[in-house]
Structure formats: structure tokens, C-alpha cells
Amino acid sequence: MDDIENLQNDLDQLQSWSDKWLLKFHPDKCKVLTVSLNRYHDCLPRSYHLYGDSGDEVFLEKSDCEKDIGVLVDSGLRFSEHIQHQVNKANSIMGRTRRTYTFLDEQCFKLLFQALVRPHLEYAAAVWSPHYQRDIDAIENVQRRATKLIPSLKGLTYTERLKKLKLPTLKYRRLRGDMIEVFKIVSGVYDRGVTEGFLKFSSITHTRGHSRKLLKEFCRLNIRKFSFVCRVVDIWNSLPESVVSATTVLQFEKALDRFWAGHEMLYNYKADFL
């Protein structure tokens, strides 16, 4: 109950600030999204309120999913709804591209796909990167179907088409993106005041590995296990010193690409990474 009271106090202070600066919140446009286990979800009180123009309390409506900076966040932090939304958007754009261009060669396809379609499947992926196979398949199927539009690649498997195009799987790109984010955090590219304690370095130095090994923490629930701060640890710790000791982001990206150049997941998203 203390947390509930503290949050309501925060809302009161936020509303006081908004009233002072004439940036009033519209209570009907504000929602309450409770993140919890399913068995507790309906038991938690949601009596948060703001004040309307007349000064009366307006209780905020409950929501199971809300968009925050372009990402649909659900109460279970599964992100399946967000993934399906982005998949539908990417498929729609690919459909318009197919109707606009009567012929697609390999070079033209890569330019269009990378510029118009793929960004919708990768925006803020560090937040929502899926672990359910159905979601992984749904994302990858966008690229699978898109590569079938190239006449010169007819009859080839998905893996063969990707090799021909030198186009990595979307799962590989998400893992690569995770590693780049980790590097930015541990190297201080991001404000350390914001990221402090986000990732913890391991105190064990006598085992094999590099000098920037991360601490692997116990995770009881999948919601924690597959979150960014936990899922990146094993893969980051498997990198060699020559990669993690890079001094710039660009240098790290090039070193990582060289180290992973022959990895099976580059063109086969169902391959095991470790």
C-alpha cells in the first residue's frame, strides 16, 4: 500500500507542476497500466486519480496495453501485441512496395527493404526483443516473404536467399544490437548517472574470459530472464578481449562483425547462438 500511496503522491506533484506551467493533463487521456503476474493482476487496487477542471477527483481508467514512445507495453511485458503491430505495418509497407515496383533486382530490393521495412521491425528492439518462438517466427517471416519477391532468387531456400543478398537474419541483428547497447553502457557512451547499476561487472577475474565480464544473476521468472539486462550476459561474456576492448562504437561494431562473420545464425535464425 505504501507504493500505491507514493505513486499517488507523485501524480499529485506532477499535476501541480502541470497546472503551474499551464500544461494540464486530460484525465480521460491518462490510463493506469499495472505490470504484474497474471494471478495478481486483478487483485491490485487501481484507485489512482487526477483532478478535473472543476477540482473533482477523476479516477483513471485501467488499461492492459498502452503505447509509450512508439512501443506498445502490455501488463505482462510480453510485447506480443507490439510485435504483431509492427509485423503488420512492415508487411503493409512491403505490399505497397511490391505494387509500386514492377521489377525488383537484388540491389534495389536491399535498398528498399533496409530503408522502408526493416526499421519498423527493429525500433527499440532492446526493449521488446522476443523469446517466444511464435513471435520470433512472425518477425522473421516478414523478411522471408519479402525475399521471395526477387525473381533471380526463385527456388532458393530462405537461408540461401539471405546468403546471396548478404542480408543477415533479423534475430541476428537483434543480438548484434544488444551487444552494441551493452558496449555503450559499459563504455560510458550513455550518461553514467542514468545507467549506473544497470549492468554489473563480475568480481570473478581468475576464470577464462575478458576484462569486462558481466555478473550473471539468478532469474526466477521469464519476465526477468529474457529482459535486456539478463539475456545479454552470456553472449557478452563469450566475446573475446579483442572485441570488448574497442575504444569507439564503430571500432566495436567492426570487431564484432569480424568475430561473428562465420556464425551460423548470420543466415539461419533457428541456429543456437551459444
PDB file of C-alpha atoms in Angstrom:
ATOM      1  CA  MET A   1       0.000   0.000   0.000  1.00  0.00           C
ATOM      2  CA  ASP A   2       2.933   2.331   0.606  1.00  0.00           C
ATOM      3  CA  ASP A   3       3.891   2.048  -3.076  1.00  0.00           C
ATOM      4  CA  ILE A   4       0.342   2.937  -4.102  1.00  0.00           C
ATOM      5  CA  GLU A   5       0.311   5.996  -1.851  1.00  0.00           C
ATOM      6  CA  ASN A   6       3.747   7.062  -3.092  1.00  0.00           C
ATOM      7  CA  LEU A   7       2.632   6.799  -6.702  1.00  0.00           C
ATOM      8  CA  GLN A   8      -0.495   8.832  -5.994  1.00  0.00           C
ATOM      9  CA  ASN A   9       1.664  11.476  -4.304  1.00  0.00           C
ATOM     10  CA  ASP A  10       3.853  11.551  -7.409  1.00  0.00           C
ATOM     11  CA  LEU A  11       0.755  12.053  -9.568  1.00  0.00           C
ATOM     12  CA  ASP A  12      -0.381  14.908  -7.317  1.00  0.00           C
ATOM     13  CA  GLN A  13       3.013  16.609  -7.617  1.00  0.00           C
ATOM     14  CA  LEU A  14       3.028  16.084 -11.361  1.00  0.00           C
ATOM     15  CA  GLN A  15      -0.403  17.651 -11.680  1.00  0.00           C
ATOM     16  CA  SER A  16       0.652  20.612  -9.526  1.00  0.00           C
ATOM     17  CA  TRP A  17       3.600  21.166 -11.849  1.00  0.00           C
ATOM     18  CA  SER A  18       1.397  20.902 -14.950  1.00  0.00           C
ATOM     19  CA  ASP A  19      -1.134  23.376 -13.518  1.00  0.00           C
ATOM     20  CA  LYS A  20       1.633  25.835 -12.642  1.00  0.00           C
ATOM     21  CA  TRP A  21       3.041  25.804 -16.163  1.00  0.00           C
ATOM     22  CA  LEU A  22      -0.378  25.653 -17.879  1.00  0.00           C
ATOM     23  CA  LEU A  23       0.337  22.234 -19.376  1.00  0.00           C
ATOM     24  CA  LYS A  24      -2.681  20.474 -17.970  1.00  0.00           C
ATOM     25  CA  PHE A  25      -3.224  16.745 -18.258  1.00  0.00           C
ATOM     26  CA  HIS A  26      -6.525  15.490 -19.604  1.00  0.00           C
ATOM     27  CA  PRO A  27      -7.664  12.803 -17.098  1.00  0.00           C
ATOM     28  CA  ASP A  28      -9.681  10.985 -19.779  1.00  0.00           C
ATOM     29  CA  LYS A  29      -6.497  10.521 -21.795  1.00  0.00           C
ATOM     30  CA  CYS A  30      -4.487   9.134 -18.861  1.00  0.00           C
ATOM     31  CA  LYS A  31      -4.548   5.399 -18.110  1.00  0.00           C
ATOM     32  CA  VAL A  32      -3.389   3.037 -15.382  1.00  0.00           C
ATOM     33  CA  LEU A  33      -1.256   0.143 -16.631  1.00  0.00           C
ATOM     34  CA  THR A  34      -0.422  -2.401 -13.930  1.00  0.00           C
ATOM     35  CA  VAL A  35       2.575  -4.646 -14.585  1.00  0.00           C
ATOM     36  CA  SER A  36       2.191  -7.838 -12.557  1.00  0.00           C
ATOM     37  CA  LEU A  37       1.853 -11.609 -12.654  1.00  0.00           C
ATOM     38  CA  ASN A  38      -1.476 -12.787 -14.055  1.00  0.00           C
ATOM     39  CA  ARG A  39      -2.617 -14.271 -10.742  1.00  0.00           C
ATOM     40  CA  TYR A  40      -2.178 -10.905  -9.006  1.00  0.00           C
ATOM     41  CA  HIS A  41      -3.291  -8.654 -11.818  1.00  0.00           C
ATOM     42  CA  ASP A  42      -6.979  -8.394 -10.894  1.00  0.00           C
ATOM     43  CA  CYS A  43      -6.309  -8.157  -7.151  1.00  0.00           C
ATOM     44  CA  LEU A  44      -4.277  -4.967  -7.192  1.00  0.00           C
ATOM     45  CA  PRO A  45      -6.091  -1.694  -6.423  1.00  0.00           C
ATOM     46  CA  ARG A  46      -6.129   0.875  -9.190  1.00  0.00           C
ATOM     47  CA  SER A  47      -7.747   3.855  -7.481  1.00  0.00           C
ATOM     48  CA  TYR A  48      -5.331   6.427  -8.896  1.00  0.00           C
ATOM     49  CA  HIS A  49      -6.805   9.778  -9.757  1.00  0.00           C
ATOM     50  CA  LEU A  50      -6.161  13.217 -11.183  1.00  0.00           C
ATOM     51  CA  TYR A  51      -8.257  16.345 -10.764  1.00  0.00           C
ATOM     52  CA  GLY A  52     -10.562  17.681 -13.439  1.00  0.00           C
ATOM     53  CA  ASP A  53     -11.126  21.346 -14.332  1.00  0.00           C
ATOM     54  CA  SER A  54     -13.813  21.603 -11.648  1.00  0.00           C
ATOM     55  CA  GLY A  55     -11.439  20.296  -8.982  1.00  0.00           C
ATOM     56  CA  ASP A  56     -13.223  16.958  -8.613  1.00  0.00           C
ATOM     57  CA  GLU A  57     -11.294  13.694  -8.462  1.00  0.00           C
ATOM     58  CA  VAL A  58     -11.325  11.797 -11.757  1.00  0.00           C
ATOM     59  CA  PHE A  59     -10.336   8.162 -11.365  1.00  0.00           C
ATOM     60  CA  LEU A  60      -8.096   6.917 -14.140  1.00  0.00           C
ATOM     61  CA  GLU A  61      -9.251   4.150 -16.441  1.00  0.00           C
ATOM     62  CA  LYS A  62      -7.496   0.777 -16.336  1.00  0.00           C
ATOM     63  CA  SER A  63      -5.652  -0.383 -19.455  1.00  0.00           C
ATOM     64  CA  ASP A  64      -3.896  -3.639 -20.318  1.00  0.00           C
ATOM     65  CA  CYS A  65      -1.753  -2.143 -23.087  1.00  0.00           C
ATOM     66  CA  GLU A  66      -0.525   1.379 -23.824  1.00  0.00           C
ATOM     67  CA  LYS A  67       1.894   2.912 -26.317  1.00  0.00           C
ATOM     68  CA  ASP A  68       4.957   4.587 -24.826  1.00  0.00           C
ATOM     69  CA  ILE A  69       7.392   6.339 -27.194  1.00  0.00           C
ATOM     70  CA  GLY A  70       6.317   4.112 -30.068  1.00  0.00           C
ATOM     71  CA  VAL A  71       6.299   0.800 -28.164  1.00  0.00           C
ATOM     72  CA  LEU A  72       3.111  -0.993 -27.091  1.00  0.00           C
ATOM     73  CA  VAL A  73       3.680  -2.023 -23.469  1.00  0.00           C
ATOM     74  CA  ASP A  74       1.350  -4.708 -22.067  1.00  0.00           C
ATOM     75  CA  SER A  75       0.703  -5.600 -18.438  1.00  0.00           C
ATOM     76  CA  GLY A  76       2.707  -8.840 -18.710  1.00  0.00           C
ATOM     77  CA  LEU A  77       5.663  -7.262 -20.562  1.00  0.00           C
ATOM     78  CA  ARG A  78       5.383  -9.938 -23.265  1.00  0.00           C
ATOM     79  CA  PHE A  79       5.263  -7.393 -26.123  1.00  0.00           C
ATOM     80  CA  SER A  80       3.446  -9.843 -28.427  1.00  0.00           C
ATOM     81  CA  GLU A  81       0.861  -7.181 -29.271  1.00  0.00           C
ATOM     82  CA  HIS A  82       3.599  -4.699 -30.163  1.00  0.00           C
ATOM     83  CA  ILE A  83       5.387  -7.278 -32.304  1.00  0.00           C
ATOM     84  CA  GLN A  84       2.215  -8.154 -34.222  1.00  0.00           C
ATOM     85  CA  HIS A  85       1.502  -4.453 -34.758  1.00  0.00           C
ATOM     86  CA  GLN A  86       4.976  -3.872 -36.195  1.00  0.00           C
ATOM     87  CA  VAL A  87       4.809  -7.023 -38.326  1.00  0.00           C
ATOM     88  CA  ASN A  88       1.501  -5.871 -39.821  1.00  0.00           C
ATOM     89  CA  LYS A  89       2.943  -2.423 -40.531  1.00  0.00           C
ATOM     90  CA  ALA A  90       6.075  -3.886 -42.168  1.00  0.00           C
ATOM     91  CA  ASN A  91       4.002  -6.281 -44.304  1.00  0.00           C
ATOM     92  CA  SER A  92       1.775  -3.412 -45.395  1.00  0.00           C
ATOM     93  CA  ILE A  93       4.769  -1.329 -46.490  1.00  0.00           C
ATOM     94  CA  MET A  94       6.263  -4.310 -48.312  1.00  0.00           C
ATOM     95  CA  GLY A  95       2.935  -4.846 -50.071  1.00  0.00           C
ATOM     96  CA  ARG A  96       2.854  -1.232 -51.277  1.00  0.00           C
ATOM     97  CA  THR A  97       6.453  -1.558 -52.433  1.00  0.00           C
ATOM     98  CA  ARG A  98       5.600  -4.655 -54.454  1.00  0.00           C
ATOM     99  CA  ARG A  99       2.685  -2.872 -56.138  1.00  0.00           C
ATOM    100  CA  THR A 100       4.795   0.214 -56.869  1.00  0.00           C
ATOM    101  CA  TYR A 101       7.802  -1.554 -58.390  1.00  0.00           C
ATOM    102  CA  THR A 102       7.036  -3.956 -61.209  1.00  0.00           C
ATOM    103  CA  PHE A 103      10.525  -5.457 -61.056  1.00  0.00           C
ATOM    104  CA  LEU A 104      12.939  -5.837 -58.156  1.00  0.00           C
ATOM    105  CA  ASP A 105      16.544  -6.844 -58.620  1.00  0.00           C
ATOM    106  CA  GLU A 106      18.770  -7.741 -55.673  1.00  0.00           C
ATOM    107  CA  GLN A 107      20.326  -4.302 -55.248  1.00  0.00           C
ATOM    108  CA  CYS A 108      17.035  -2.411 -55.485  1.00  0.00           C
ATOM    109  CA  PHE A 109      15.349  -4.810 -53.056  1.00  0.00           C
ATOM    110  CA  LYS A 110      18.063  -4.389 -50.417  1.00  0.00           C
ATOM    111  CA  LEU A 111      17.898  -0.612 -50.593  1.00  0.00           C
ATOM    112  CA  LEU A 112      14.110  -0.547 -50.260  1.00  0.00           C
ATOM    113  CA  PHE A 113      13.859  -3.226 -47.572  1.00  0.00           C
ATOM    114  CA  GLN A 114      16.606  -1.766 -45.401  1.00  0.00           C
ATOM    115  CA  ALA A 115      15.265   1.782 -45.687  1.00  0.00           C
ATOM    116  CA  LEU A 116      11.486   1.289 -45.578  1.00  0.00           C
ATOM    117  CA  VAL A 117      10.662  -2.049 -43.951  1.00  0.00           C
ATOM    118  CA  ARG A 118      13.373  -3.243 -41.575  1.00  0.00           C
ATOM    119  CA  PRO A 119      13.380  -0.147 -39.315  1.00  0.00           C
ATOM    120  CA  HIS A 120       9.808  -0.971 -38.235  1.00  0.00           C
ATOM    121  CA  LEU A 121      10.986  -4.410 -37.082  1.00  0.00           C
ATOM    122  CA  GLU A 122      13.978  -3.089 -35.154  1.00  0.00           C
ATOM    123  CA  TYR A 123      12.915   0.151 -33.475  1.00  0.00           C
ATOM    124  CA  ALA A 124      13.608  -0.127 -29.711  1.00  0.00           C
ATOM    125  CA  ALA A 125      14.235  -3.875 -30.106  1.00  0.00           C
ATOM    126  CA  ALA A 126      16.390  -3.922 -26.964  1.00  0.00           C
ATOM    127  CA  VAL A 127      13.165  -3.299 -25.027  1.00  0.00           C
ATOM    128  CA  TRP A 128      10.842  -5.839 -26.664  1.00  0.00           C
ATOM    129  CA  SER A 129      13.167  -8.467 -28.212  1.00  0.00           C
ATOM    130  CA  PRO A 130      11.043 -11.653 -28.256  1.00  0.00           C
ATOM    131  CA  HIS A 131      11.746 -15.025 -26.688  1.00  0.00           C
ATOM    132  CA  TYR A 132       8.545 -16.788 -27.730  1.00  0.00           C
ATOM    133  CA  GLN A 133       9.208 -18.758 -30.913  1.00  0.00           C
ATOM    134  CA  ARG A 134       5.903 -17.652 -32.458  1.00  0.00           C
ATOM    135  CA  ASP A 135       6.964 -14.005 -32.175  1.00  0.00           C
ATOM    136  CA  ILE A 136      10.463 -14.723 -33.497  1.00  0.00           C
ATOM    137  CA  ASP A 137       8.920 -16.546 -36.470  1.00  0.00           C
ATOM    138  CA  ALA A 138       6.410 -13.749 -37.106  1.00  0.00           C
ATOM    139  CA  ILE A 139       9.177 -11.147 -37.364  1.00  0.00           C
ATOM    140  CA  GLU A 140      11.443 -13.318 -39.489  1.00  0.00           C
ATOM    141  CA  ASN A 141       8.592 -14.247 -41.833  1.00  0.00           C
ATOM    142  CA  VAL A 142       8.383 -10.625 -42.994  1.00  0.00           C
ATOM    143  CA  GLN A 143      11.901 -10.865 -44.401  1.00  0.00           C
ATOM    144  CA  ARG A 144      11.316 -14.448 -45.574  1.00  0.00           C
ATOM    145  CA  ARG A 145       8.308 -13.453 -47.691  1.00  0.00           C
ATOM    146  CA  ALA A 146       9.928 -10.245 -48.892  1.00  0.00           C
ATOM    147  CA  THR A 147      12.996 -12.014 -50.287  1.00  0.00           C
ATOM    148  CA  LYS A 148      10.709 -14.235 -52.366  1.00  0.00           C
ATOM    149  CA  LEU A 149       9.786 -11.185 -54.455  1.00  0.00           C
ATOM    150  CA  ILE A 150      13.177 -11.205 -56.197  1.00  0.00           C
ATOM    151  CA  PRO A 151      12.857 -13.159 -59.474  1.00  0.00           C
ATOM    152  CA  SER A 152      16.542 -14.124 -59.588  1.00  0.00           C
ATOM    153  CA  LEU A 153      16.255 -15.907 -56.212  1.00  0.00           C
ATOM    154  CA  LYS A 154      13.275 -18.107 -57.065  1.00  0.00           C
ATOM    155  CA  GLY A 155      13.713 -21.699 -55.954  1.00  0.00           C
ATOM    156  CA  LEU A 156      16.282 -20.924 -53.254  1.00  0.00           C
ATOM    157  CA  THR A 157      15.696 -21.562 -49.555  1.00  0.00           C
ATOM    158  CA  TYR A 158      15.418 -18.646 -47.142  1.00  0.00           C
ATOM    159  CA  THR A 159      18.964 -19.219 -45.894  1.00  0.00           C
ATOM    160  CA  GLU A 160      20.291 -19.374 -49.457  1.00  0.00           C
ATOM    161  CA  ARG A 161      18.471 -16.175 -50.388  1.00  0.00           C
ATOM    162  CA  LEU A 162      19.985 -14.353 -47.415  1.00  0.00           C
ATOM    163  CA  LYS A 163      23.490 -15.543 -48.298  1.00  0.00           C
ATOM    164  CA  LYS A 164      23.018 -14.394 -51.871  1.00  0.00           C
ATOM    165  CA  LEU A 165      21.837 -10.975 -50.686  1.00  0.00           C
ATOM    166  CA  LYS A 166      24.385 -10.791 -47.834  1.00  0.00           C
ATOM    167  CA  LEU A 167      21.390  -9.952 -45.642  1.00  0.00           C
ATOM    168  CA  PRO A 168      21.550 -11.267 -42.041  1.00  0.00           C
ATOM    169  CA  THR A 169      18.575 -12.697 -40.188  1.00  0.00           C
ATOM    170  CA  LEU A 170      16.570 -10.273 -38.092  1.00  0.00           C
ATOM    171  CA  LYS A 171      17.255 -12.363 -34.993  1.00  0.00           C
ATOM    172  CA  TYR A 172      20.992 -11.983 -35.585  1.00  0.00           C
ATOM    173  CA  ARG A 173      20.601  -8.226 -35.952  1.00  0.00           C
ATOM    174  CA  ARG A 174      18.725  -8.029 -32.646  1.00  0.00           C
ATOM    175  CA  LEU A 175      21.538  -9.892 -30.876  1.00  0.00           C
ATOM    176  CA  ARG A 176      24.091  -7.647 -32.539  1.00  0.00           C
ATOM    177  CA  GLY A 177      22.083  -4.611 -31.451  1.00  0.00           C
ATOM    178  CA  ASP A 178      22.027  -5.913 -27.877  1.00  0.00           C
ATOM    179  CA  MET A 179      25.817  -6.182 -27.838  1.00  0.00           C
ATOM    180  CA  ILE A 180      26.202  -2.650 -29.180  1.00  0.00           C
ATOM    181  CA  GLU A 181      23.908  -1.362 -26.426  1.00  0.00           C
ATOM    182  CA  VAL A 182      25.929  -3.231 -23.775  1.00  0.00           C
ATOM    183  CA  PHE A 183      29.146  -1.729 -25.138  1.00  0.00           C
ATOM    184  CA  LYS A 184      27.669   1.767 -24.995  1.00  0.00           C
ATOM    185  CA  ILE A 185      26.622   1.237 -21.371  1.00  0.00           C
ATOM    186  CA  VAL A 186      29.878  -0.259 -20.054  1.00  0.00           C
ATOM    187  CA  SER A 187      31.996   2.224 -22.035  1.00  0.00           C
ATOM    188  CA  GLY A 188      30.183   5.286 -20.748  1.00  0.00           C
ATOM    189  CA  VAL A 189      28.746   6.362 -24.091  1.00  0.00           C
ATOM    190  CA  TYR A 190      25.451   6.831 -22.267  1.00  0.00           C
ATOM    191  CA  ASP A 191      25.205   9.072 -19.213  1.00  0.00           C
ATOM    192  CA  ARG A 192      26.596   7.028 -16.307  1.00  0.00           C
ATOM    193  CA  GLY A 193      24.226   8.779 -13.945  1.00  0.00           C
ATOM    194  CA  VAL A 194      21.361   7.112 -15.804  1.00  0.00           C
ATOM    195  CA  THR A 195      22.891   3.672 -16.449  1.00  0.00           C
ATOM    196  CA  GLU A 196      24.688   3.177 -13.120  1.00  0.00           C
ATOM    197  CA  GLY A 197      23.800  -0.245 -11.692  1.00  0.00           C
ATOM    198  CA  PHE A 198      22.029  -1.260 -14.905  1.00  0.00           C
ATOM    199  CA  LEU A 199      24.701  -3.858 -15.685  1.00  0.00           C
ATOM    200  CA  LYS A 200      27.040  -5.196 -13.016  1.00  0.00           C
ATOM    201  CA  PHE A 201      30.602  -6.322 -13.624  1.00  0.00           C
ATOM    202  CA  SER A 202      31.642  -9.743 -12.354  1.00  0.00           C
ATOM    203  CA  SER A 203      34.107  -9.778  -9.461  1.00  0.00           C
ATOM    204  CA  ILE A 204      35.496 -13.140 -10.603  1.00  0.00           C
ATOM    205  CA  THR A 205      38.682 -12.500 -12.552  1.00  0.00           C
ATOM    206  CA  HIS A 206      40.543 -15.817 -12.351  1.00  0.00           C
ATOM    207  CA  THR A 207      38.349 -17.645 -14.894  1.00  0.00           C
ATOM    208  CA  ARG A 208      38.649 -17.520 -18.659  1.00  0.00           C
ATOM    209  CA  GLY A 209      37.150 -14.530 -20.419  1.00  0.00           C
ATOM    210  CA  HIS A 210      37.720 -10.860 -20.974  1.00  0.00           C
ATOM    211  CA  SER A 211      38.245  -7.999 -18.538  1.00  0.00           C
ATOM    212  CA  ARG A 212      34.695  -6.654 -18.871  1.00  0.00           C
ATOM    213  CA  LYS A 213      32.742  -9.747 -17.873  1.00  0.00           C
ATOM    214  CA  LEU A 214      29.258  -9.124 -16.507  1.00  0.00           C
ATOM    215  CA  LEU A 215      27.744 -10.650 -13.397  1.00  0.00           C
ATOM    216  CA  LYS A 216      25.176 -13.355 -14.148  1.00  0.00           C
ATOM    217  CA  GLU A 217      22.295 -13.033 -11.701  1.00  0.00           C
ATOM    218  CA  PHE A 218      19.668 -15.628 -10.802  1.00  0.00           C
ATOM    219  CA  CYS A 219      16.355 -15.138 -12.595  1.00  0.00           C
ATOM    220  CA  ARG A 220      13.300 -16.954 -11.282  1.00  0.00           C
ATOM    221  CA  LEU A 221      10.774 -15.678 -13.818  1.00  0.00           C
ATOM    222  CA  ASN A 222      10.952 -15.492 -17.613  1.00  0.00           C
ATOM    223  CA  ILE A 223       9.929 -11.831 -17.496  1.00  0.00           C
ATOM    224  CA  ARG A 224      13.279 -11.165 -15.808  1.00  0.00           C
ATOM    225  CA  LYS A 225      15.307 -13.876 -17.531  1.00  0.00           C
ATOM    226  CA  PHE A 226      14.586 -12.526 -21.007  1.00  0.00           C
ATOM    227  CA  SER A 227      14.840  -8.843 -20.124  1.00  0.00           C
ATOM    228  CA  PHE A 228      17.749  -6.930 -21.625  1.00  0.00           C
ATOM    229  CA  VAL A 229      19.956  -6.845 -18.513  1.00  0.00           C
ATOM    230  CA  CYS A 230      19.809 -10.640 -18.092  1.00  0.00           C
ATOM    231  CA  ARG A 231      19.657 -12.008 -21.629  1.00  0.00           C
ATOM    232  CA  VAL A 232      22.806 -10.179 -22.769  1.00  0.00           C
ATOM    233  CA  VAL A 233      25.155 -11.515 -20.075  1.00  0.00           C
ATOM    234  CA  ASP A 234      26.129 -14.915 -21.520  1.00  0.00           C
ATOM    235  CA  ILE A 235      26.625 -13.630 -25.060  1.00  0.00           C
ATOM    236  CA  TRP A 236      28.609 -10.588 -23.916  1.00  0.00           C
ATOM    237  CA  ASN A 237      30.817 -12.737 -21.677  1.00  0.00           C
ATOM    238  CA  SER A 238      31.538 -15.073 -24.606  1.00  0.00           C
ATOM    239  CA  LEU A 239      33.170 -12.287 -26.644  1.00  0.00           C
ATOM    240  CA  PRO A 240      36.983 -12.092 -26.790  1.00  0.00           C
ATOM    241  CA  GLU A 241      39.071  -9.306 -25.291  1.00  0.00           C
ATOM    242  CA  SER A 242      39.907  -8.024 -28.773  1.00  0.00           C
ATOM    243  CA  VAL A 243      36.225  -7.153 -29.311  1.00  0.00           C
ATOM    244  CA  VAL A 244      35.167  -5.710 -25.938  1.00  0.00           C
ATOM    245  CA  SER A 245      38.334  -3.616 -25.582  1.00  0.00           C
ATOM    246  CA  ALA A 246      37.366  -1.426 -28.546  1.00  0.00           C
ATOM    247  CA  THR A 247      37.619   2.286 -27.827  1.00  0.00           C
ATOM    248  CA  THR A 248      34.759   3.529 -30.028  1.00  0.00           C
ATOM    249  CA  VAL A 249      31.340   2.215 -31.015  1.00  0.00           C
ATOM    250  CA  LEU A 250      32.363   1.978 -34.683  1.00  0.00           C
ATOM    251  CA  GLN A 251      35.505   0.050 -33.765  1.00  0.00           C
ATOM    252  CA  PHE A 252      33.431  -2.319 -31.619  1.00  0.00           C
ATOM    253  CA  GLU A 253      30.907  -2.915 -34.420  1.00  0.00           C
ATOM    254  CA  LYS A 254      33.650  -3.787 -36.900  1.00  0.00           C
ATOM    255  CA  ALA A 255      35.410  -6.101 -34.435  1.00  0.00           C
ATOM    256  CA  LEU A 256      32.119  -7.810 -33.550  1.00  0.00           C
ATOM    257  CA  ASP A 257      31.225  -8.306 -37.218  1.00  0.00           C
ATOM    258  CA  ARG A 258      34.616  -9.895 -37.885  1.00  0.00           C
ATOM    259  CA  PHE A 259      34.294 -12.214 -34.881  1.00  0.00           C
ATOM    260  CA  TRP A 260      30.772 -13.323 -35.808  1.00  0.00           C
ATOM    261  CA  ALA A 261      31.393 -13.407 -39.578  1.00  0.00           C
ATOM    262  CA  GLY A 262      31.140 -17.194 -39.796  1.00  0.00           C
ATOM    263  CA  HIS A 263      28.373 -17.723 -37.248  1.00  0.00           C
ATOM    264  CA  GLU A 264      25.544 -19.967 -38.403  1.00  0.00           C
ATOM    265  CA  MET A 265      22.857 -17.603 -37.081  1.00  0.00           C
ATOM    266  CA  LEU A 266      24.002 -14.946 -39.531  1.00  0.00           C
ATOM    267  CA  TYR A 267      21.818 -16.631 -42.162  1.00  0.00           C
ATOM    268  CA  ASN A 268      19.915 -19.249 -40.121  1.00  0.00           C
ATOM    269  CA  TYR A 269      17.750 -17.755 -37.388  1.00  0.00           C
ATOM    270  CA  LYS A 270      16.920 -21.160 -35.886  1.00  0.00           C
ATOM    271  CA  ALA A 271      20.553 -21.933 -35.106  1.00  0.00           C
ATOM    272  CA  ASP A 272      21.687 -21.913 -31.475  1.00  0.00           C
ATOM    273  CA  PHE A 273      23.885 -18.965 -30.622  1.00  0.00           C
ATOM    274  CA  LEU A 274      25.868 -20.467 -27.750  1.00  0.00           C
TER     275      LEU A 274
END
